[in-house]
C-alpha cells in the first residue's frame, strides 16, 4: 500500500518544466531512492511532497486522502517530514534546543508556563545519541561542522516520532564514512519501524544498499520506477545516468 | 562629575529606557514577521488613550486602567497581525507590501484616535497633581521616570526569560530563524507570530502610557516614538533584544549629550545622524542577530 501517490504533477519555473506530469507511488515501510542527473526535478519533487513548492497541476494522495494543495503548515499533520539539500537548522539555538523545539508542547499557554517535560528530554536525547551529537548538545547549531549540521538535521526529523514519511534530500553529501554509516543505520531503523523513507542520492552503491524501490527522473519526467536491479538494467536509464 | 553632567546622564538613561521598551517590541515583531511593522508606533498612542478614556471617562482606578489598556493594545496588535499581516503573508506579499500595510494601519488608527479624542494635547495625570521629584547625586528624576527605568529593565528580563527559558520562547526563536522549516516541523507559526505581535503591541502601549504620565499625549505621538524605537533597534542590531536595549541607551546618551551645548531642536537631527552613521559604517548594528 502506498503512503504518497502523485498524479500528473507538473511544475514550471519561468517556462522550464521542472516536473512534467509525474505520477508515482511511494510505498509504505520501504526505502525509495530518487536518482537522476542534476536538474532532473528530484528536489522539486521533494519540495512538492513537503509543501515547499506548490505544483501548477496534478494531485497528491497522502495516506489515501486527496490533497490538491499541500501547505508547509499541513505537512506535519500529514505525517511528512524532511531534510534539505542545503541544511536548514535553527541557527540561533543550541543543538539540544533544535530538537526540543520539535518535540515539545504546541499549545501556547502550556508552552508558556510549563517547563520541559521528561518525555521531551528523553526523546531529544535519544535522537541526538542516535546520530552521535549528544555530547554537542550545548553548542550553538551555527558552531557545528558541515557533517554535524547534516546529522543534526537528521536528528531533528528522527525526533518527529509521529511522522510516517521521511524525505531526505542528499543526506550523505559531504559526510565522512563514519557519518555515512550512522545515516545508513538511521534509515534502516526507520524502515524496520515501518516508516516510509524517500532518499535523493547520487551514490549508486548507497542506493543499491538501502533502497527497495528506485525512481529515476530526467528532465522533469519519471523515467522508470522499480527495484534497483530492474531499473538499473533498463537501457534508457543506463543511457541517461548509469552510463555517464 | 558636575550636576549638569549628572543630570544629562539621568536624562539619557530615562530616554534610553523609554526607547528600549519600544525597541524591544519592534525588534521582536521584526524577528518573526520579517518586516518593519510601522503600526507599532501607533500602539503607544492607543495604550495612552485607552488609559485616558478609562480613567477620565469611566473613572476607573489608574492601576486597573493601565492593566486593561495594556491588554487592549496587545489585542489591537494581535488583530492587525491576524487580519492584515497574516493574510498578506499567506499571499506571499513582499516585506515592502507589509511595510506599506503597516503604515496604512498606523495612519488609520491614528485617525480614529483623532476622531474619538480630538487632536488636542491631553494629560493622563489628574488636574493639579504634581509629579514627585527625587534628588539623586546632584540630579533630579521624577517618580514616573524611575518607573520607566524599572519597567524597561523588567521588560528586558521578562522577554529574556520568555525567549530563553520557556518552550514558547524556543518556538519564537525557531520562527525567527526559519519560518518555513518551523511550519514543516509542526510549529503553529501563525499562533506564535500572533502572540509575539500581541506582546510587542502591549509593550508599546505601556511605553505610551509612561509617556502620558510623564508629559502629555496626542494622537500623533506614535510617530516620534516609533522612529526612536526603530533607530534604537537598527543601531543595536535588528532582531536582537539585547541590541535593542544597547541601541536605545546609546541613542539616549548621544541625543542628550549632543544637545549639551546646542539647542534642543537638534535632538532629532542627532538621532538620525547616529542612524545614518551606523547604516554607513556598521549596518548590522552593535550586536548582529546571531552574535
Coordinates of C-alpha atoms in Angstrom, one line a residue:
Chain A
X1 CA 0.0 0.0 0.0
X2 CA 1.3 3.4 -0.9
X3 CA 1.6 6.3 1.6
X4 CA 2.0 9.0 -1.1
X5 CA 0.7 8.9 -4.6
X6 CA 1.2 11.6 -7.2
X7 CA -0.9 12.1 -10.3
X8 CA 0.4 14.1 -13.2
X9 CA 2.3 16.6 -11.1
X10 CA 3.5 19.5 -13.2
X11 CA 5.7 22.4 -12.1
X12 CA 7.3 25.1 -14.3
X13 CA 9.8 27.7 -13.3
X14 CA 9.9 30.5 -15.9
X15 CA 8.7 28.3 -18.6
X16 CA 11.0 25.4 -17.9
X17 CA 9.4 22.1 -16.8
X18 CA 10.9 21.2 -13.5
X19 CA 8.2 18.4 -13.2
X20 CA 6.3 17.3 -16.2
X21 CA 3.3 15.1 -15.5
X22 CA 4.9 13.0 -12.8
X23 CA 2.8 10.1 -11.5
X24 CA 4.3 7.8 -8.9
X25 CA 3.8 5.9 -5.7
X26 CA 5.9 5.9 -2.5
X27 CA 5.3 2.5 -0.9
X28 CA 4.7 2.2 2.9
X29 CA 7.5 0.8 5.0
X30 CA 10.1 0.9 2.2
X31 CA 13.1 2.9 1.3
X32 CA 12.6 4.7 -2.0
X33 CA 15.6 6.2 -3.8
X34 CA 15.2 9.1 -6.3
X35 CA 18.0 9.3 -8.8
X36 CA 18.7 11.3 -11.9
X37 CA 21.0 13.9 -13.3
X38 CA 21.3 17.4 -11.9
X39 CA 18.3 19.5 -12.8
X40 CA 16.1 16.4 -13.4
X41 CA 13.5 17.5 -10.9
X42 CA 14.3 15.4 -7.9
X43 CA 14.4 18.3 -5.4
X44 CA 11.4 19.9 -6.9
X45 CA 9.5 16.7 -6.4
X46 CA 10.5 16.5 -2.8
X47 CA 9.6 20.2 -2.4
X48 CA 6.2 19.5 -3.8
X49 CA 5.8 16.5 -1.5
X50 CA 6.7 18.7 1.5
X51 CA 4.6 21.7 0.6
X52 CA 7.6 24.0 -0.1
X53 CA 6.6 24.3 -3.7
X54 CA 3.1 24.3 -5.0
X55 CA 2.5 22.3 -8.2
X56 CA 0.9 24.0 -11.2
X57 CA -1.2 21.0 -11.9
X58 CA -1.8 17.5 -10.6
X59 CA -2.9 15.9 -7.4
X60 CA -1.3 14.4 -4.3
X61 CA -2.8 11.5 -2.4
X62 CA -1.4 11.2 1.1
X63 CA -2.4 8.2 3.2
X64 CA -5.3 7.7 0.8
X65 CA -6.6 11.2 1.0
X66 CA -6.6 13.6 -1.9
X67 CA -4.7 16.8 -1.3
X68 CA -4.8 19.3 -4.1
X69 CA -2.8 22.0 -2.3
X70 CA -0.2 21.0 0.3
X71 CA 0.9 23.9 2.5
X72 CA 4.1 23.7 4.7
X73 CA 2.0 24.1 7.9
X74 CA -0.1 21.0 6.9
X75 CA 3.0 18.8 6.2
X76 CA 3.5 17.8 9.8
X77 CA -0.2 16.9 10.3
X78 CA 0.0 14.6 7.2
X79 CA 2.9 12.8 8.9
X80 CA 5.6 14.0 6.5
X81 CA 9.0 15.4 7.5
X82 CA 12.1 16.2 5.6
X83 CA 15.7 17.3 5.5
X84 CA 17.2 19.8 3.0
X85 CA 20.0 19.7 0.4
X86 CA 21.3 22.9 2.0
X87 CA 21.0 22.2 5.7
X88 CA 18.4 24.4 7.4
X89 CA 18.8 24.5 11.2
X90 CA 17.6 26.9 13.8
X91 CA 20.9 28.6 13.9
X92 CA 20.4 30.8 16.9
X93 CA 19.6 27.8 19.1
X94 CA 21.7 25.1 20.7
X95 CA 21.9 21.6 19.4
X96 CA 19.5 20.4 22.1
X97 CA 17.0 23.2 21.6
X98 CA 16.9 22.4 17.9
X99 CA 15.4 19.1 18.9
X100 CA 13.4 20.2 21.9
X101 CA 11.5 22.7 19.7
X102 CA 10.3 19.8 17.6
X103 CA 9.2 17.5 20.4
X104 CA 7.7 20.0 22.9
X105 CA 4.3 21.4 23.7
X106 CA 2.4 23.0 20.8
X107 CA -0.3 24.9 22.8
X108 CA 0.9 28.4 23.5
X109 CA -0.4 28.6 27.1
X110 CA 1.1 25.3 28.1
X111 CA 4.4 26.2 26.4
X112 CA 4.5 29.5 28.2
X113 CA 4.0 28.1 31.7
X114 CA 5.3 24.5 31.7
X115 CA 8.9 23.6 32.0
X116 CA 10.4 20.9 29.9
X117 CA 8.8 17.5 30.2
X118 CA 10.8 14.4 30.9
X119 CA 9.3 12.8 27.8
X120 CA 10.7 15.7 25.7
X121 CA 14.2 15.4 27.2
X122 CA 14.2 11.6 26.7
X123 CA 13.1 11.9 23.1
X124 CA 15.6 14.6 22.3
X125 CA 18.4 12.7 24.0
X126 CA 17.5 9.6 22.1
X127 CA 17.5 11.4 18.7
X128 CA 20.9 13.1 19.4
X129 CA 22.5 9.9 20.7
X130 CA 21.4 8.1 17.6
X131 CA 23.4 10.5 15.4
X132 CA 26.2 10.9 18.0
X133 CA 25.6 14.5 18.8
X134 CA 24.5 14.3 22.5
X135 CA 27.9 15.5 23.7
X136 CA 27.5 18.6 21.5
X137 CA 24.0 19.4 22.9
X138 CA 25.0 22.7 24.5
X139 CA 26.9 24.0 21.4
X140 CA 25.2 26.6 19.2
X141 CA 23.9 25.0 16.0
X142 CA 25.9 27.6 14.0
X143 CA 29.1 26.3 15.5
X144 CA 28.8 22.7 14.2
X145 CA 30.9 21.4 11.3
X146 CA 29.1 20.7 8.0
X147 CA 28.7 17.0 8.7
X148 CA 27.5 17.6 12.2
X149 CA 24.9 20.0 10.9
X150 CA 23.7 17.4 8.5
X151 CA 23.4 14.9 11.3
X152 CA 21.6 17.4 13.5
X153 CA 19.0 17.9 10.8
X154 CA 18.6 14.2 10.6
X155 CA 18.2 14.0 14.4
X156 CA 15.5 16.6 14.1
X157 CA 13.4 14.5 11.7
X158 CA 14.1 11.5 13.8
X159 CA 12.7 13.3 16.9
X160 CA 9.4 13.6 15.0
X161 CA 8.1 10.3 16.1
X162 CA 4.7 10.7 14.7
X163 CA 6.0 11.1 11.1
X164 CA 5.2 8.3 8.6
X165 CA 7.1 9.6 5.6
X166 CA 10.8 10.8 5.9
X167 CA 12.1 12.7 2.9
X168 CA 15.9 13.1 2.8
X169 CA 17.5 15.4 0.2
X170 CA 21.1 14.2 -0.4
X171 CA 21.7 13.3 3.2
X172 CA 25.1 11.7 2.5
X173 CA 26.6 14.6 0.6
X174 CA 29.8 15.8 2.3
X175 CA 29.7 13.2 5.1
X176 CA 32.7 11.3 6.4
X177 CA 32.5 7.5 6.1
X178 CA 31.7 7.1 9.8
X179 CA 28.9 9.6 9.5
X180 CA 27.6 7.8 6.4
X181 CA 27.3 4.6 8.5
X182 CA 25.3 6.5 11.1
X183 CA 22.8 7.8 8.5
X184 CA 22.5 4.3 6.8
X185 CA 21.6 2.9 10.2
X186 CA 19.1 5.6 10.8
X187 CA 17.4 4.8 7.5
X188 CA 17.4 1.1 8.2
X189 CA 16.0 1.7 11.6
X190 CA 13.1 3.8 10.2
X191 CA 12.4 1.0 7.7
X192 CA 12.3 -1.6 10.5
X193 CA 9.8 0.6 12.3
X194 CA 7.5 0.5 9.2
X195 CA 8.2 4.1 8.2
X196 CA 8.5 5.2 4.5
X197 CA 11.8 6.7 3.6
X198 CA 12.4 8.7 0.4
X199 CA 16.0 9.4 -0.4
X200 CA 17.6 11.6 -3.1
X201 CA 21.1 10.3 -3.7
X202 CA 23.8 10.3 -6.3
X203 CA 25.8 7.3 -5.0
X204 CA 24.6 4.1 -6.7
X205 CA 26.3 2.0 -4.1
X206 CA 24.2 3.6 -1.4
X207 CA 21.1 3.3 -3.5
X208 CA 21.6 -0.4 -4.1
X209 CA 22.5 -0.9 -0.4
X210 CA 19.5 0.9 1.0
X211 CA 16.6 1.1 -1.4
X212 CA 13.8 -1.3 -2.1
X213 CA 12.5 0.9 -4.9
X214 CA 14.2 3.4 -7.2
X215 CA 12.6 6.2 -9.1
X216 CA 14.6 7.6 -12.0
X217 CA 13.9 11.1 -13.2
X218 CA 15.2 13.0 -16.2
X219 CA 14.2 16.5 -17.4
X220 CA 11.2 16.6 -15.0
X221 CA 9.8 13.3 -16.2
X222 CA 9.6 10.0 -14.4
X223 CA 11.8 7.7 -16.5
X224 CA 11.5 4.5 -14.5
X225 CA 10.3 3.1 -11.2
X226 CA 11.0 -0.4 -9.7
X227 CA 13.6 -2.4 -7.8
X228 CA 17.2 -1.3 -8.2
X229 CA 18.0 -4.4 -10.3
X230 CA 15.2 -3.9 -12.8
X231 CA 15.6 -0.2 -13.0
X232 CA 19.3 -0.1 -13.5
X233 CA 19.1 -2.7 -16.2
X234 CA 16.9 -0.5 -18.4
X235 CA 18.8 0.8 -21.4
X236 CA 17.2 4.3 -21.1
X237 CA 18.4 4.6 -17.5
X238 CA 21.9 3.4 -18.4
X239 CA 21.9 5.9 -21.2
X240 CA 21.0 9.0 -19.1
X241 CA 22.5 8.2 -15.8
X242 CA 24.4 5.0 -15.0
X243 CA 26.3 5.1 -18.3
X244 CA 27.7 8.5 -17.6
Chain B
X1 CA 31.1 64.9 37.9
X2 CA 29.2 68.2 37.6
X3 CA 25.5 68.5 38.3
X4 CA 24.9 69.2 34.7
X5 CA 26.6 66.1 33.5
X6 CA 24.9 64.1 36.2
X7 CA 21.5 65.4 35.0
X8 CA 22.4 64.6 31.4
X9 CA 23.3 61.0 32.5
X10 CA 19.9 60.7 34.2
X11 CA 18.1 62.1 31.2
X12 CA 20.0 59.8 28.9
X13 CA 19.1 56.7 30.9
X14 CA 15.5 57.7 31.2
X15 CA 15.2 58.4 27.5
X16 CA 17.1 55.2 26.7
X17 CA 14.8 53.2 28.9
X18 CA 11.7 54.5 27.1
X19 CA 13.2 53.8 23.7
X20 CA 14.3 50.4 24.9
X21 CA 10.7 49.4 25.8
X22 CA 9.5 50.4 22.3
X23 CA 12.6 48.9 20.5
X24 CA 12.3 45.5 22.2
X25 CA 8.7 45.1 20.9
X26 CA 9.6 46.4 17.5
X27 CA 12.7 44.1 17.1
X28 CA 10.7 41.1 18.3
X29 CA 7.9 41.6 15.8
X30 CA 10.5 42.2 13.1
X31 CA 12.2 38.9 14.1
X32 CA 9.2 36.8 13.5
X33 CA 7.4 38.9 10.9
X34 CA 10.5 39.9 8.9
X35 CA 9.1 43.4 8.1
X36 CA 9.1 46.8 9.7
X37 CA 5.8 47.0 11.5
X38 CA 5.3 50.7 11.5
X39 CA 1.9 50.3 13.2
X40 CA 4.0 49.5 16.3
X41 CA 4.2 53.3 16.8
X42 CA 0.5 54.0 17.0
X43 CA 0.2 51.3 19.7
X44 CA 1.9 53.8 22.1
X45 CA -1.0 56.3 21.4
X46 CA -3.6 53.5 21.7
X47 CA -2.3 52.5 25.1
X48 CA -2.1 56.1 26.3
X49 CA -5.6 57.0 25.1
X50 CA -7.1 53.7 26.5
X51 CA -5.8 54.8 29.9
X52 CA -7.1 58.4 29.3
X53 CA -10.6 57.0 28.4
X54 CA -10.7 54.5 31.3
X55 CA -9.5 57.0 34.0
X56 CA -11.2 60.2 32.8
X57 CA -14.2 58.8 31.0
X58 CA -15.1 55.7 33.1
X59 CA -13.4 56.9 36.3
X60 CA -11.5 53.6 36.7
X61 CA -8.6 53.4 39.1
X62 CA -5.3 54.2 37.4
X63 CA -3.6 50.9 38.0
X64 CA -6.6 48.9 36.7
X65 CA -6.9 51.2 33.7
X66 CA -3.2 50.7 32.9
X67 CA -3.6 46.9 33.1
X68 CA -6.7 46.9 30.8
X69 CA -5.1 49.3 28.4
X70 CA -2.0 47.1 28.0
X71 CA -4.2 44.1 27.3
X72 CA -6.3 46.1 24.9
X73 CA -3.3 47.4 23.0
X74 CA -1.9 43.9 22.8
X75 CA -5.2 42.8 21.3
X76 CA -5.1 45.5 18.7
X77 CA -1.6 44.4 17.7
X78 CA -2.8 40.8 17.5
X79 CA -5.8 41.8 15.4
X80 CA -3.6 43.6 12.9
X81 CA -1.4 40.6 12.6
X82 CA -4.3 38.2 12.4
X83 CA -6.4 40.0 9.8
X84 CA -3.9 42.1 7.8
X85 CA -0.4 40.8 8.0
X86 CA -1.0 37.0 8.2
X87 CA -3.4 37.1 5.1
X88 CA -0.8 39.1 3.2
X89 CA 2.0 36.7 4.2
X90 CA -0.2 33.8 3.0
X91 CA -0.5 35.6 -0.3
X92 CA 3.3 35.8 -0.4
X93 CA 3.3 39.6 0.0
X94 CA 6.8 41.2 -0.1
X95 CA 8.2 42.9 3.0
X96 CA 7.6 46.2 1.2
X97 CA 3.9 45.4 0.9
X98 CA 3.7 44.5 4.6
X99 CA 5.5 47.7 5.5
X100 CA 3.1 49.8 3.5
X101 CA 0.1 47.9 5.0
X102 CA 1.5 48.6 8.5
X103 CA 1.9 52.3 7.5
X104 CA -1.7 52.3 6.4
X105 CA -2.8 50.7 9.7
X106 CA -0.7 53.3 11.6
X107 CA -2.4 56.2 9.7
X108 CA -5.9 54.7 10.0
X109 CA -5.6 54.0 13.8
X110 CA -4.1 57.5 14.4
X111 CA -7.1 59.0 12.5
X112 CA -9.5 57.0 14.6
X113 CA -7.8 58.4 17.8
X114 CA -8.1 61.9 16.5
X115 CA -11.8 61.4 15.7
X116 CA -12.6 59.9 19.1
X117 CA -10.5 62.1 21.3
X118 CA -9.7 65.2 19.1
X119 CA -6.2 66.2 18.2
X120 CA -5.7 68.3 21.3
X121 CA -2.9 67.5 23.7
X122 CA -4.2 65.8 26.8
X123 CA -2.7 64.7 30.1
X124 CA -3.1 61.4 32.0
X125 CA -2.3 62.9 35.4
X126 CA -5.1 64.4 37.4
X127 CA -5.5 68.2 37.1
X128 CA -3.3 69.8 39.7
X129 CA -1.3 66.7 40.5
X130 CA 2.4 67.4 40.6
X131 CA 4.9 64.7 39.9
X132 CA 7.1 63.7 42.8
X133 CA 10.8 64.6 42.1
X134 CA 13.6 62.7 43.6
X135 CA 17.1 64.3 44.0
X136 CA 19.9 61.9 43.1
X137 CA 23.7 62.8 43.2
X138 CA 23.1 66.4 42.1
X139 CA 20.4 65.5 39.5
X140 CA 16.7 65.2 39.7
X141 CA 14.4 62.5 38.4
X142 CA 10.7 62.2 38.6
X143 CA 8.8 59.2 40.0
X144 CA 7.4 58.3 36.6
X145 CA 10.9 58.4 35.1
X146 CA 12.1 55.9 37.8
X147 CA 9.1 53.7 36.9
X148 CA 10.1 54.0 33.3
X149 CA 13.6 52.7 34.0
X150 CA 12.3 49.9 36.2
X151 CA 9.8 49.0 33.5
X152 CA 12.5 48.8 30.8
X153 CA 14.6 46.5 33.0
X154 CA 11.5 44.3 33.8
X155 CA 10.5 44.2 30.1
X156 CA 14.0 43.1 29.1
X157 CA 14.2 40.5 31.8
X158 CA 10.7 39.3 31.0
X159 CA 11.5 38.8 27.4
X160 CA 14.8 37.2 28.1
X161 CA 13.1 34.7 30.4
X162 CA 10.4 34.1 27.9
X163 CA 12.7 33.5 24.9
X164 CA 15.5 31.6 26.8
X165 CA 13.6 29.5 29.3
X166 CA 10.1 28.8 28.1
X167 CA 9.1 26.3 25.4
X168 CA 7.2 29.0 23.7
X169 CA 10.4 31.1 23.5
X170 CA 12.1 28.3 21.7
X171 CA 9.2 28.3 19.1
X172 CA 9.6 32.1 18.8
X173 CA 13.3 31.7 18.1
X174 CA 12.7 28.9 15.6
X175 CA 10.1 31.0 13.7
X176 CA 12.5 33.9 13.8
X177 CA 15.3 31.7 12.3
X178 CA 13.3 29.9 9.6
X179 CA 9.5 30.2 9.4
X180 CA 9.2 27.7 6.6
X181 CA 11.1 25.0 8.5
X182 CA 9.2 25.8 11.6
X183 CA 6.0 25.1 9.8
X184 CA 7.3 21.8 8.5
X185 CA 8.4 20.6 11.9
X186 CA 4.9 21.3 13.2
X187 CA 5.2 24.7 14.9
X188 CA 2.0 26.7 14.6
X189 CA 3.8 29.7 13.2
X190 CA 0.6 31.8 12.8
X191 CA -0.2 31.4 16.5
X192 CA 3.4 32.1 17.6
X193 CA 3.6 35.2 15.4
X194 CA 0.2 36.4 16.7
X195 CA 1.3 36.1 20.4
X196 CA 4.6 38.0 19.6
X197 CA 2.6 40.8 18.0
X198 CA 0.3 40.9 21.0
X199 CA 3.3 41.2 23.3
X200 CA 5.0 43.7 21.1
X201 CA 1.9 45.9 20.9
X202 CA 1.3 45.6 24.7
X203 CA 4.8 46.8 25.5
X204 CA 4.5 49.7 23.0
X205 CA 1.2 50.6 24.7
X206 CA 3.0 50.5 28.1
X207 CA 5.6 52.9 26.7
X208 CA 2.9 55.3 25.5
X209 CA 1.2 55.2 28.9
X210 CA 4.5 56.0 30.6
X211 CA 4.9 59.0 28.3
X212 CA 1.4 60.0 29.0
X213 CA 2.0 60.1 32.8
X214 CA 5.4 61.8 32.3
X215 CA 4.4 64.5 29.8
X216 CA 1.3 64.5 27.6
X217 CA -0.5 62.6 24.9
X218 CA -1.8 63.3 21.5
X219 CA -2.9 61.1 18.6
X220 CA 0.3 61.7 16.6
X221 CA 2.6 60.8 19.5
X222 CA 3.3 57.4 17.9
X223 CA 5.5 58.5 15.0
X224 CA 8.2 60.2 17.1
X225 CA 8.3 57.3 19.5
X226 CA 8.3 54.8 16.6
X227 CA 11.3 56.5 14.9
X228 CA 13.3 56.4 18.1
X229 CA 12.4 52.8 18.7
X230 CA 13.4 51.9 15.1
X231 CA 16.7 53.8 15.3
X232 CA 17.5 52.0 18.6
X233 CA 16.6 48.6 17.1
X234 CA 18.7 49.2 14.0
X235 CA 21.7 50.7 15.9
X236 CA 21.6 47.8 18.4
X237 CA 21.2 45.1 15.7
X238 CA 17.8 44.4 14.3
X239 CA 16.2 41.2 15.7
X240 CA 18.3 41.2 18.8
X241 CA 16.6 42.3 22.1
X242 CA 19.9 42.9 23.9
X243 CA 20.9 45.0 20.9
X244 CA 17.6 46.9 21.1
X245 CA 18.4 47.9 24.7
X246 CA 22.0 48.8 23.9
X247 CA 20.9 50.8 20.9
X248 CA 18.3 52.6 23.0
X249 CA 20.8 53.5 25.7
X250 CA 23.3 54.7 23.1
X251 CA 20.6 56.8 21.4
X252 CA 19.5 58.3 24.7
X253 CA 23.1 59.3 25.6
X254 CA 24.0 60.6 22.1
X255 CA 20.8 62.6 22.0
X256 CA 21.1 64.2 25.4
X257 CA 24.8 64.8 25.4
X258 CA 24.6 66.0 21.8
X259 CA 22.4 69.0 22.8
X260 CA 24.5 69.8 25.9
X261 CA 26.0 72.9 24.3
X262 CA 23.5 73.5 21.5
X263 CA 19.7 74.0 21.1
X264 CA 17.3 71.1 22.0
X265 CA 15.8 71.3 18.5
X266 CA 18.9 69.4 17.3
X267 CA 17.9 66.3 19.2
X268 CA 16.1 64.5 16.4
X269 CA 18.8 65.5 13.9
X270 CA 21.4 64.0 16.1
X271 CA 19.4 60.8 16.5
X272 CA 19.2 60.4 12.7
X273 CA 22.8 61.3 12.3
X274 CA 23.6 58.3 14.6
X275 CA 21.3 56.1 12.5
X276 CA 23.0 57.2 9.2
X277 CA 26.5 56.7 10.7
X278 CA 25.5 53.1 11.7
X279 CA 23.9 52.4 8.4
X280 CA 27.1 53.5 6.6
X281 CA 29.8 52.0 8.9
X282 CA 28.1 49.2 10.9
X283 CA 24.9 48.3 9.1
X284 CA 24.4 45.2 11.2
X285 CA 24.3 47.3 14.4
X286 CA 26.1 46.9 17.7
X287 CA 25.1 43.2 18.0
X288 CA 24.0 41.5 14.9
X289 CA 21.3 38.9 15.3
X290 CA 23.4 35.9 15.6
X291 CA 26.0 37.3 18.0

